[in-house]
PDB file of C-alpha atoms in Angstrom:
ATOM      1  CA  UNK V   1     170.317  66.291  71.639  1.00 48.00           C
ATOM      2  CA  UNK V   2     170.666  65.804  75.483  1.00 52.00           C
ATOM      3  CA  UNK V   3     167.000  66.955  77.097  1.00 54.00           C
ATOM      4  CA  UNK V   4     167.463  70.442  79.258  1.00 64.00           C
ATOM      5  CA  UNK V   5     167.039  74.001  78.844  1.00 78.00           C
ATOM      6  CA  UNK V   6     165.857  74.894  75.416  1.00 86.00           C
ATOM      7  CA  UNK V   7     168.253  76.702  73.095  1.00 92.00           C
ATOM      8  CA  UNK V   8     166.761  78.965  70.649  1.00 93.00           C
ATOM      9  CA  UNK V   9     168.508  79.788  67.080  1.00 96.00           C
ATOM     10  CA  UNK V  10     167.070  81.671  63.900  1.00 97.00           C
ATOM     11  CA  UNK V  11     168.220  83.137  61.099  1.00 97.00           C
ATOM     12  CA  UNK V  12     168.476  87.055  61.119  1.00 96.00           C
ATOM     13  CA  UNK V  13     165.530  88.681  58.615  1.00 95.00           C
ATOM     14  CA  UNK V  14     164.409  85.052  57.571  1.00 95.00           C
ATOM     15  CA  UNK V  15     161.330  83.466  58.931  1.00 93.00           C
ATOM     16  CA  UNK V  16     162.277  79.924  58.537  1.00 94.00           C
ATOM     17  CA  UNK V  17     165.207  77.575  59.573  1.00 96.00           C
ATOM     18  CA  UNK V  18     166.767  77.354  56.037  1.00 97.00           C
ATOM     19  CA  UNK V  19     167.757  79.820  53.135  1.00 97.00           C
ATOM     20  CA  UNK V  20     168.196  78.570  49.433  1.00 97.00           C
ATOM     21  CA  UNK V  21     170.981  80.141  47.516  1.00 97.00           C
ATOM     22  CA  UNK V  22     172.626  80.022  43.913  1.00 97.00           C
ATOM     23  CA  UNK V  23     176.325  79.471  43.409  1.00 96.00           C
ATOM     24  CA  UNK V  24     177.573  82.749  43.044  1.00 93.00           C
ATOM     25  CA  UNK V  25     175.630  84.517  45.809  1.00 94.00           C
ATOM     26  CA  UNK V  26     177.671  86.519  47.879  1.00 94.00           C
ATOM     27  CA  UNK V  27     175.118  87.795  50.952  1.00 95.00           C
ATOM     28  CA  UNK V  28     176.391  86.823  54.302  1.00 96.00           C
ATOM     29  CA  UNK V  29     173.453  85.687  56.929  1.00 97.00           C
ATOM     30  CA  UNK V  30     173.784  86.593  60.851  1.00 98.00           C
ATOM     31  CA  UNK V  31     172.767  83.358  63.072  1.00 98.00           C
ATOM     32  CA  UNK V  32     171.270  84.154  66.716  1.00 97.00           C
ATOM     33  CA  UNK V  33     170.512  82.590  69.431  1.00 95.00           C
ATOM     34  CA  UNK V  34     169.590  82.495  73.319  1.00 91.00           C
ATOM     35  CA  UNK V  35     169.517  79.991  76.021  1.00 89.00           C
ATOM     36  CA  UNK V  36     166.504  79.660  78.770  1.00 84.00           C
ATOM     37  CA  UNK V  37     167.045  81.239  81.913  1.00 81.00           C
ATOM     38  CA  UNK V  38     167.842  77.803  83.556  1.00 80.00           C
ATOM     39  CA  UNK V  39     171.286  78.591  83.015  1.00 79.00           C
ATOM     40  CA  UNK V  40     173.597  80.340  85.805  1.00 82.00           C
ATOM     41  CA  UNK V  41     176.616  80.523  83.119  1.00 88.00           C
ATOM     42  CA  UNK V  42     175.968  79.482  79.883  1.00 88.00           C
ATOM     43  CA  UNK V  43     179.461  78.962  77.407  1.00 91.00           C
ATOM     44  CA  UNK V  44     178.036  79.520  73.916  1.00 94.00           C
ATOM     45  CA  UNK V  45     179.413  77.483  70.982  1.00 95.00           C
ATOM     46  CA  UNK V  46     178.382  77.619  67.170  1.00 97.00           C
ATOM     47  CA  UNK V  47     179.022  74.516  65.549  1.00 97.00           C
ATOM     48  CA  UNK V  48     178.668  73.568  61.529  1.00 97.00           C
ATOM     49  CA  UNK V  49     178.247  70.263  59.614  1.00 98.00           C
ATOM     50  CA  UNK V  50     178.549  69.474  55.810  1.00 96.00           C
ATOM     51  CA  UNK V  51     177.092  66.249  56.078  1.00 97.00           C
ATOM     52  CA  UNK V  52     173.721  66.709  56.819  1.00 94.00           C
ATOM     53  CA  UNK V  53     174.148  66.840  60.303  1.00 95.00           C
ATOM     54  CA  UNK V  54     176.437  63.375  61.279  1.00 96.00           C
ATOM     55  CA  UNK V  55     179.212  64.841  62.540  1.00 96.00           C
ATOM     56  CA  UNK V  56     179.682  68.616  63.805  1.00 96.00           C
ATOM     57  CA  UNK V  57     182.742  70.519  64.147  1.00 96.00           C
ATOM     58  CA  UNK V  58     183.049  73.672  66.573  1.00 96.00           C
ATOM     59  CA  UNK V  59     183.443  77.257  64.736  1.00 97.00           C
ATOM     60  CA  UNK V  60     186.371  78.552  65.753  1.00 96.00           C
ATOM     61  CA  UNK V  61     185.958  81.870  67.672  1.00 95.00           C
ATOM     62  CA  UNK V  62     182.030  81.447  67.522  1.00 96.00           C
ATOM     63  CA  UNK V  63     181.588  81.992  71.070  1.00 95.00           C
ATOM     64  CA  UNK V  64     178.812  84.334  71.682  1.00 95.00           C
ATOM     65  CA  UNK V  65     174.722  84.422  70.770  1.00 95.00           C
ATOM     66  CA  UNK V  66     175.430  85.607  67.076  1.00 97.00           C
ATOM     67  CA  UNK V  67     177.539  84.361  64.453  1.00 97.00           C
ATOM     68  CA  UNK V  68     177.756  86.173  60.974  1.00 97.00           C
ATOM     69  CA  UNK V  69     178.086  83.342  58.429  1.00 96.00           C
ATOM     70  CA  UNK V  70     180.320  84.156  55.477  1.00 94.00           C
ATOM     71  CA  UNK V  71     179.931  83.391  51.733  1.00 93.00           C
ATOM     72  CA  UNK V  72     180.674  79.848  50.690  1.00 89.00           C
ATOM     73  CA  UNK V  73     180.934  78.819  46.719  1.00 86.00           C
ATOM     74  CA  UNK V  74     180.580  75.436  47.009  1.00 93.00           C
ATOM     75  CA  UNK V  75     177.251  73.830  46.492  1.00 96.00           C
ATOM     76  CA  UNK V  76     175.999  71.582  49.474  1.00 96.00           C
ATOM     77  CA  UNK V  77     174.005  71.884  52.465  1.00 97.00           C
ATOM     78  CA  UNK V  78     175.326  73.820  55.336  1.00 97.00           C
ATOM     79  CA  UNK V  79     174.005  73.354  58.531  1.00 98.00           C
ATOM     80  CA  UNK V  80     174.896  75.135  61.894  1.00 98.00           C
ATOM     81  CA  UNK V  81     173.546  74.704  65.434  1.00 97.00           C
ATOM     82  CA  UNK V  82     174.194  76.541  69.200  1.00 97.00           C
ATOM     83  CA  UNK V  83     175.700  74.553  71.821  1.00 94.00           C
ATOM     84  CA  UNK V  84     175.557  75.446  74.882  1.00 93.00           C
ATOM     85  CA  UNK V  85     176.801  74.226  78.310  1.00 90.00           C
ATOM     86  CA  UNK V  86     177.037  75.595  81.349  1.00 86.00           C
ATOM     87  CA  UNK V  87     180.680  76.936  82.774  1.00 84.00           C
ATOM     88  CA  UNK V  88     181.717  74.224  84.423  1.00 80.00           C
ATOM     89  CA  UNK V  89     181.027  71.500  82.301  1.00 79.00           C
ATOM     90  CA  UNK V  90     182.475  73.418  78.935  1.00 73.00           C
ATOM     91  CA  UNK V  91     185.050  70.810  78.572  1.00 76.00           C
ATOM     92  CA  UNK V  92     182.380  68.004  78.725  1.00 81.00           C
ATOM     93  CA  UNK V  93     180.935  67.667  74.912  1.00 77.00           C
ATOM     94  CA  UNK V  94     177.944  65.431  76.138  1.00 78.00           C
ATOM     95  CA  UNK V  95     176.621  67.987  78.649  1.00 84.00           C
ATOM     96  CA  UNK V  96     176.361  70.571  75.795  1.00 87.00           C
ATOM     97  CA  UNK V  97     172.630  71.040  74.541  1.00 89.00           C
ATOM     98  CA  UNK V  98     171.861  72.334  71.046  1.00 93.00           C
ATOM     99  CA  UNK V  99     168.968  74.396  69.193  1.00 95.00           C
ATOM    100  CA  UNK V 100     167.755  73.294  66.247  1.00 94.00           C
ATOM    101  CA  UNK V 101     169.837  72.901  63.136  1.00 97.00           C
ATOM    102  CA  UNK V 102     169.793  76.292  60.737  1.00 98.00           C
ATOM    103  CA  UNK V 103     170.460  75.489  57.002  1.00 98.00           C
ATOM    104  CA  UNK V 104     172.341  77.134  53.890  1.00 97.00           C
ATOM    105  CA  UNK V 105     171.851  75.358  50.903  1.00 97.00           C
ATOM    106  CA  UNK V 106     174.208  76.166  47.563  1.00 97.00           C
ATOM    107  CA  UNK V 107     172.282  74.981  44.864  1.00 98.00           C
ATOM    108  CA  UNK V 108     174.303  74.211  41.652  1.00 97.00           C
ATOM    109  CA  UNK V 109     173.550  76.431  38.552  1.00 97.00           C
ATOM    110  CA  UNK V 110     171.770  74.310  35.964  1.00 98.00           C
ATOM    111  CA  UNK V 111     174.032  72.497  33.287  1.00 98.00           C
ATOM    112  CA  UNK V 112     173.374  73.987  29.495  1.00 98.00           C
ATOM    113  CA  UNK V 113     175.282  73.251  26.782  1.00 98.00           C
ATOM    114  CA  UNK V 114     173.536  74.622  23.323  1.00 98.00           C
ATOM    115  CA  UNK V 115     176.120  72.309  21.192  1.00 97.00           C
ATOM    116  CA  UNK V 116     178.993  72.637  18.234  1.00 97.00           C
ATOM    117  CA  UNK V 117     178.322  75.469  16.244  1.00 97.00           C
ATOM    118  CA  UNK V 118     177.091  74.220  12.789  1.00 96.00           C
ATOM    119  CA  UNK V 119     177.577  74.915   8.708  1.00 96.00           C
ATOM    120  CA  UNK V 120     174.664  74.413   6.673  1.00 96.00           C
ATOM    121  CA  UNK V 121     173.789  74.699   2.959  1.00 95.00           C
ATOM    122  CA  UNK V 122     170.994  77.609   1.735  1.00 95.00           C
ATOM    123  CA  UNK V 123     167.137  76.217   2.370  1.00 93.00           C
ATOM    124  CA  UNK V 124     168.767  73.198   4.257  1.00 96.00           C
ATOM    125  CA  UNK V 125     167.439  72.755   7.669  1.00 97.00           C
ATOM    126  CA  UNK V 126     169.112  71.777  10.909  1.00 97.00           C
ATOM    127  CA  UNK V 127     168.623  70.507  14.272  1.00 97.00           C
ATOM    128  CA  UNK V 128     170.145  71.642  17.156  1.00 98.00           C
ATOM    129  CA  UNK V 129     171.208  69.429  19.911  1.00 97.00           C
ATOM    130  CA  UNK V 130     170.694  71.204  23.859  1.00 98.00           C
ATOM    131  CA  UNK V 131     171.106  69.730  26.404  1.00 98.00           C
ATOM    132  CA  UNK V 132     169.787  70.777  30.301  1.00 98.00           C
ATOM    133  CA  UNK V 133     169.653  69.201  33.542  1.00 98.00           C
ATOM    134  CA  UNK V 134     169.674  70.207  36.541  1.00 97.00           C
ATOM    135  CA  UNK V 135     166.906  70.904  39.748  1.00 97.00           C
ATOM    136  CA  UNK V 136     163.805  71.035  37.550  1.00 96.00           C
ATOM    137  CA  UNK V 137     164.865  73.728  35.087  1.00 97.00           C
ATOM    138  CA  UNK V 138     162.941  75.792  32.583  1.00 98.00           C
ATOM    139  CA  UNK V 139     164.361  76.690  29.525  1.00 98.00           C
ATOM    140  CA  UNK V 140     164.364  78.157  26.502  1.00 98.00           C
ATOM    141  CA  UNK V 141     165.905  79.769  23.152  1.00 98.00           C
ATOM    142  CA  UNK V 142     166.340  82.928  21.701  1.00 98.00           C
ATOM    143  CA  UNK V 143     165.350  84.674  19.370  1.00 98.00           C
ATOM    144  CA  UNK V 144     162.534  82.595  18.205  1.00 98.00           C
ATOM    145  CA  UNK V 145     163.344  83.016  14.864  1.00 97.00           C
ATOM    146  CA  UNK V 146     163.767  80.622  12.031  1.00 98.00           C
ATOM    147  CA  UNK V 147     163.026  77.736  15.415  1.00 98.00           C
ATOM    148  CA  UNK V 148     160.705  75.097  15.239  1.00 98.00           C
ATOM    149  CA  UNK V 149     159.803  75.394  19.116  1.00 98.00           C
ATOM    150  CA  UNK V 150     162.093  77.492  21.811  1.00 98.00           C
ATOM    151  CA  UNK V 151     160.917  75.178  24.227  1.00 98.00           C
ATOM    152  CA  UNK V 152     162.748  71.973  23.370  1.00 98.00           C
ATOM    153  CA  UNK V 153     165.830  71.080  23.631  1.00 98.00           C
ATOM    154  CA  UNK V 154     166.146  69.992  19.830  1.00 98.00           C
ATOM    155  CA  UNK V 155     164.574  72.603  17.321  1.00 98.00           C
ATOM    156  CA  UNK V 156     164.634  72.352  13.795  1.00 98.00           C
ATOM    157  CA  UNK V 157     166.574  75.539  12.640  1.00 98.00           C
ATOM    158  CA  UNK V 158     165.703  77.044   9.388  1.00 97.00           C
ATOM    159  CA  UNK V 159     167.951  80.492   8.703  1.00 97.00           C
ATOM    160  CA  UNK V 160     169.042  81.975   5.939  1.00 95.00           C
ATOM    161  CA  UNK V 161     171.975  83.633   7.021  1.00 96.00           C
ATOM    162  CA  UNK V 162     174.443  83.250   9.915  1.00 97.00           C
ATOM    163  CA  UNK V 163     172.626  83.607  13.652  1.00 98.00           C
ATOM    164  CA  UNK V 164     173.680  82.680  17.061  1.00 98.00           C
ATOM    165  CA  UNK V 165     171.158  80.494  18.867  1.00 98.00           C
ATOM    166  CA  UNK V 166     170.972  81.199  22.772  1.00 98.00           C
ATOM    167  CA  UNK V 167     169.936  78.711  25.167  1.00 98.00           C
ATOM    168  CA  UNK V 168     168.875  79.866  28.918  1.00 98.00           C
ATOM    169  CA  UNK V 169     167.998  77.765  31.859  1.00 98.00           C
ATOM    170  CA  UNK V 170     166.654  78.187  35.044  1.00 98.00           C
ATOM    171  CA  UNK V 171     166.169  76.166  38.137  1.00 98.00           C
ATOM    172  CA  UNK V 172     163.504  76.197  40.668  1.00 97.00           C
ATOM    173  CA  UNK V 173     165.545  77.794  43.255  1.00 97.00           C
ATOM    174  CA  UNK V 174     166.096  80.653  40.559  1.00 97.00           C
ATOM    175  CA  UNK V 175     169.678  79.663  39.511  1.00 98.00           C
ATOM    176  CA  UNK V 176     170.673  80.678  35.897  1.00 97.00           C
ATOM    177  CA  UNK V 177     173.143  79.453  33.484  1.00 98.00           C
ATOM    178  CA  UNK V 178     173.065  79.688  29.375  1.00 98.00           C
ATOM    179  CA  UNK V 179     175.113  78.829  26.563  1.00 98.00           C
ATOM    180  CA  UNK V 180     174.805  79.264  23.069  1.00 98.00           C
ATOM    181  CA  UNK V 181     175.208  78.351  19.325  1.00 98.00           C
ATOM    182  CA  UNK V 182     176.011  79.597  16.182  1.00 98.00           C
ATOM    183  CA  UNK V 183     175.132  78.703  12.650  1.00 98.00           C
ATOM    184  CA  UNK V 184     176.525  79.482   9.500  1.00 97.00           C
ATOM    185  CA  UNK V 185     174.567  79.466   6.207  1.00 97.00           C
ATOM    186  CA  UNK V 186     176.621  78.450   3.272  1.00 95.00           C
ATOM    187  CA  UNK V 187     175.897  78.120  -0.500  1.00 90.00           C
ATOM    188  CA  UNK V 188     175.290  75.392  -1.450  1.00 73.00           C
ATOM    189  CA  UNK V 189     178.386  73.449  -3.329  1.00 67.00           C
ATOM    190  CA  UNK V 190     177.778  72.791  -7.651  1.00 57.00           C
ATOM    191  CA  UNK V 191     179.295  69.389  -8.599  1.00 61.00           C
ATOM    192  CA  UNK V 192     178.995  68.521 -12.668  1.00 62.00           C
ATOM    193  CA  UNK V 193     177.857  65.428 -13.637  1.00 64.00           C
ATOM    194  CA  UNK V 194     180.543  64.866 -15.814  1.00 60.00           C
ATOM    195  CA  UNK V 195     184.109  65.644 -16.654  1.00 54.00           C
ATOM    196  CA  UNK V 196     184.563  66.956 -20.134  1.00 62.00           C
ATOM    197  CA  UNK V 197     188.258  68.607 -19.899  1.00 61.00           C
ATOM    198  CA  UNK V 198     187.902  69.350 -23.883  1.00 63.00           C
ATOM    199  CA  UNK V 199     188.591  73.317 -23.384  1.00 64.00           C
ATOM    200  CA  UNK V 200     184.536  74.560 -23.862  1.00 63.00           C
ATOM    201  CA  UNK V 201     184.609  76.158 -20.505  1.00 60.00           C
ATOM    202  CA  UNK V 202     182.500  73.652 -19.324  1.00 59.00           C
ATOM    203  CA  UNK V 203     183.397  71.205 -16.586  1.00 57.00           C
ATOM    204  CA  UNK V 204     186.857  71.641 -18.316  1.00 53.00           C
ATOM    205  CA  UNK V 205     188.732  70.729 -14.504  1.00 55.00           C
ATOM    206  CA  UNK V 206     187.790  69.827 -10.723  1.00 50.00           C
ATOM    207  CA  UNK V 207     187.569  72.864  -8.706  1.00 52.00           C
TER     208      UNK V 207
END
């Protein structure tokens, strides 16, 4: 920024410059600011970028020391900034100063996907196929039972009736997201060995 009068900016109740947030979140945040005494007339503008800070674009009707900064469900990083000027130079962008950038970043829920649901055959086992990524998540599945490990994304499954596996993810920003699977038990299917359709009872037809 152009060197002059320092222009403060913070975040209302947050300590820092930037607040992490989880698609979905629907708190708004109140931006304030001041400039140093130097001015006579300061014209107060609140600007925002969403690309990390190359190119800003004026708020419409943010013209005073506070802005109040309104959901947004997109992820990215938001960043916003006071400009200030004094009064007779507000038409002249390179005489405005700015504070330091304040940040809103969206973080993306983690991806889960617990897979197909599956058939299997009595005493069979099966694998199931999860899959998570996302900004180092944790995971894992639930209920335990009949699982080889509820910490991987691939347990060996061993029930013996039908049960819905549930897979749950978190990031480390605290963003959630699950999915889950379900799993049939079946008998398992008698084929004869031979074909003997001489009216015994036995293996008289296909079916």
């Amino acid at each position: 920024r152009p060197c002059g009068p320092v222009i403060n900016s913070a975040i209302q109740g947050v300590s820092g410059d930037t607040v992490d947030v989880c698609v979905g979140n629907t708190d708004s945040y109140t931006f304030t600011g001041n400039a140093s005494a130097a001015y006579l007339m300061p014209v107060y503008q609140w600007q925002a970028s969403v690309d990390t800070g190359k190119t800003w674009i004026d708020i419409a009707g943010a013209r005073s020391t506070s802005y109040l900064r309104q959901p947004v469900s997109t992820p990215g990083i938001y960043l916003y900034r006071l400009a200030v000027t004094e009064q007779n130079s507000a038409g002249i962008p390179s005489c405005r100063i700015s504070s330091r950038n304040l940040a809103i970043h969206i973080h993306a829920n983690p991806y889960v996907f617990a897979g197909p649901d599956r058939v299997m055959f009595t005493g069979d086992t099966i694998q199931l196929n999860g899959i998570i990524t996302g900004e180092s998540p944790i995971f894992y599945w639930d209920p335990p039972t009949y699982l080889s490990d509820i910490n991987i994304p691939g347990p060996v499954a061993t029930p013996d009736d039908v049960i819905t596996y549930n897979l749950y993810a978190e990031s480390v920003f605290g963003c959630k997201n699950e999915d889950a699977v379900t799993i049939k038990v079946v008998a398992g299917i008698f084929v004869p060995s031979a074909f003997t359709p001489n009216n015994d009872g036995k293996n008289d037809t296909w079916q």
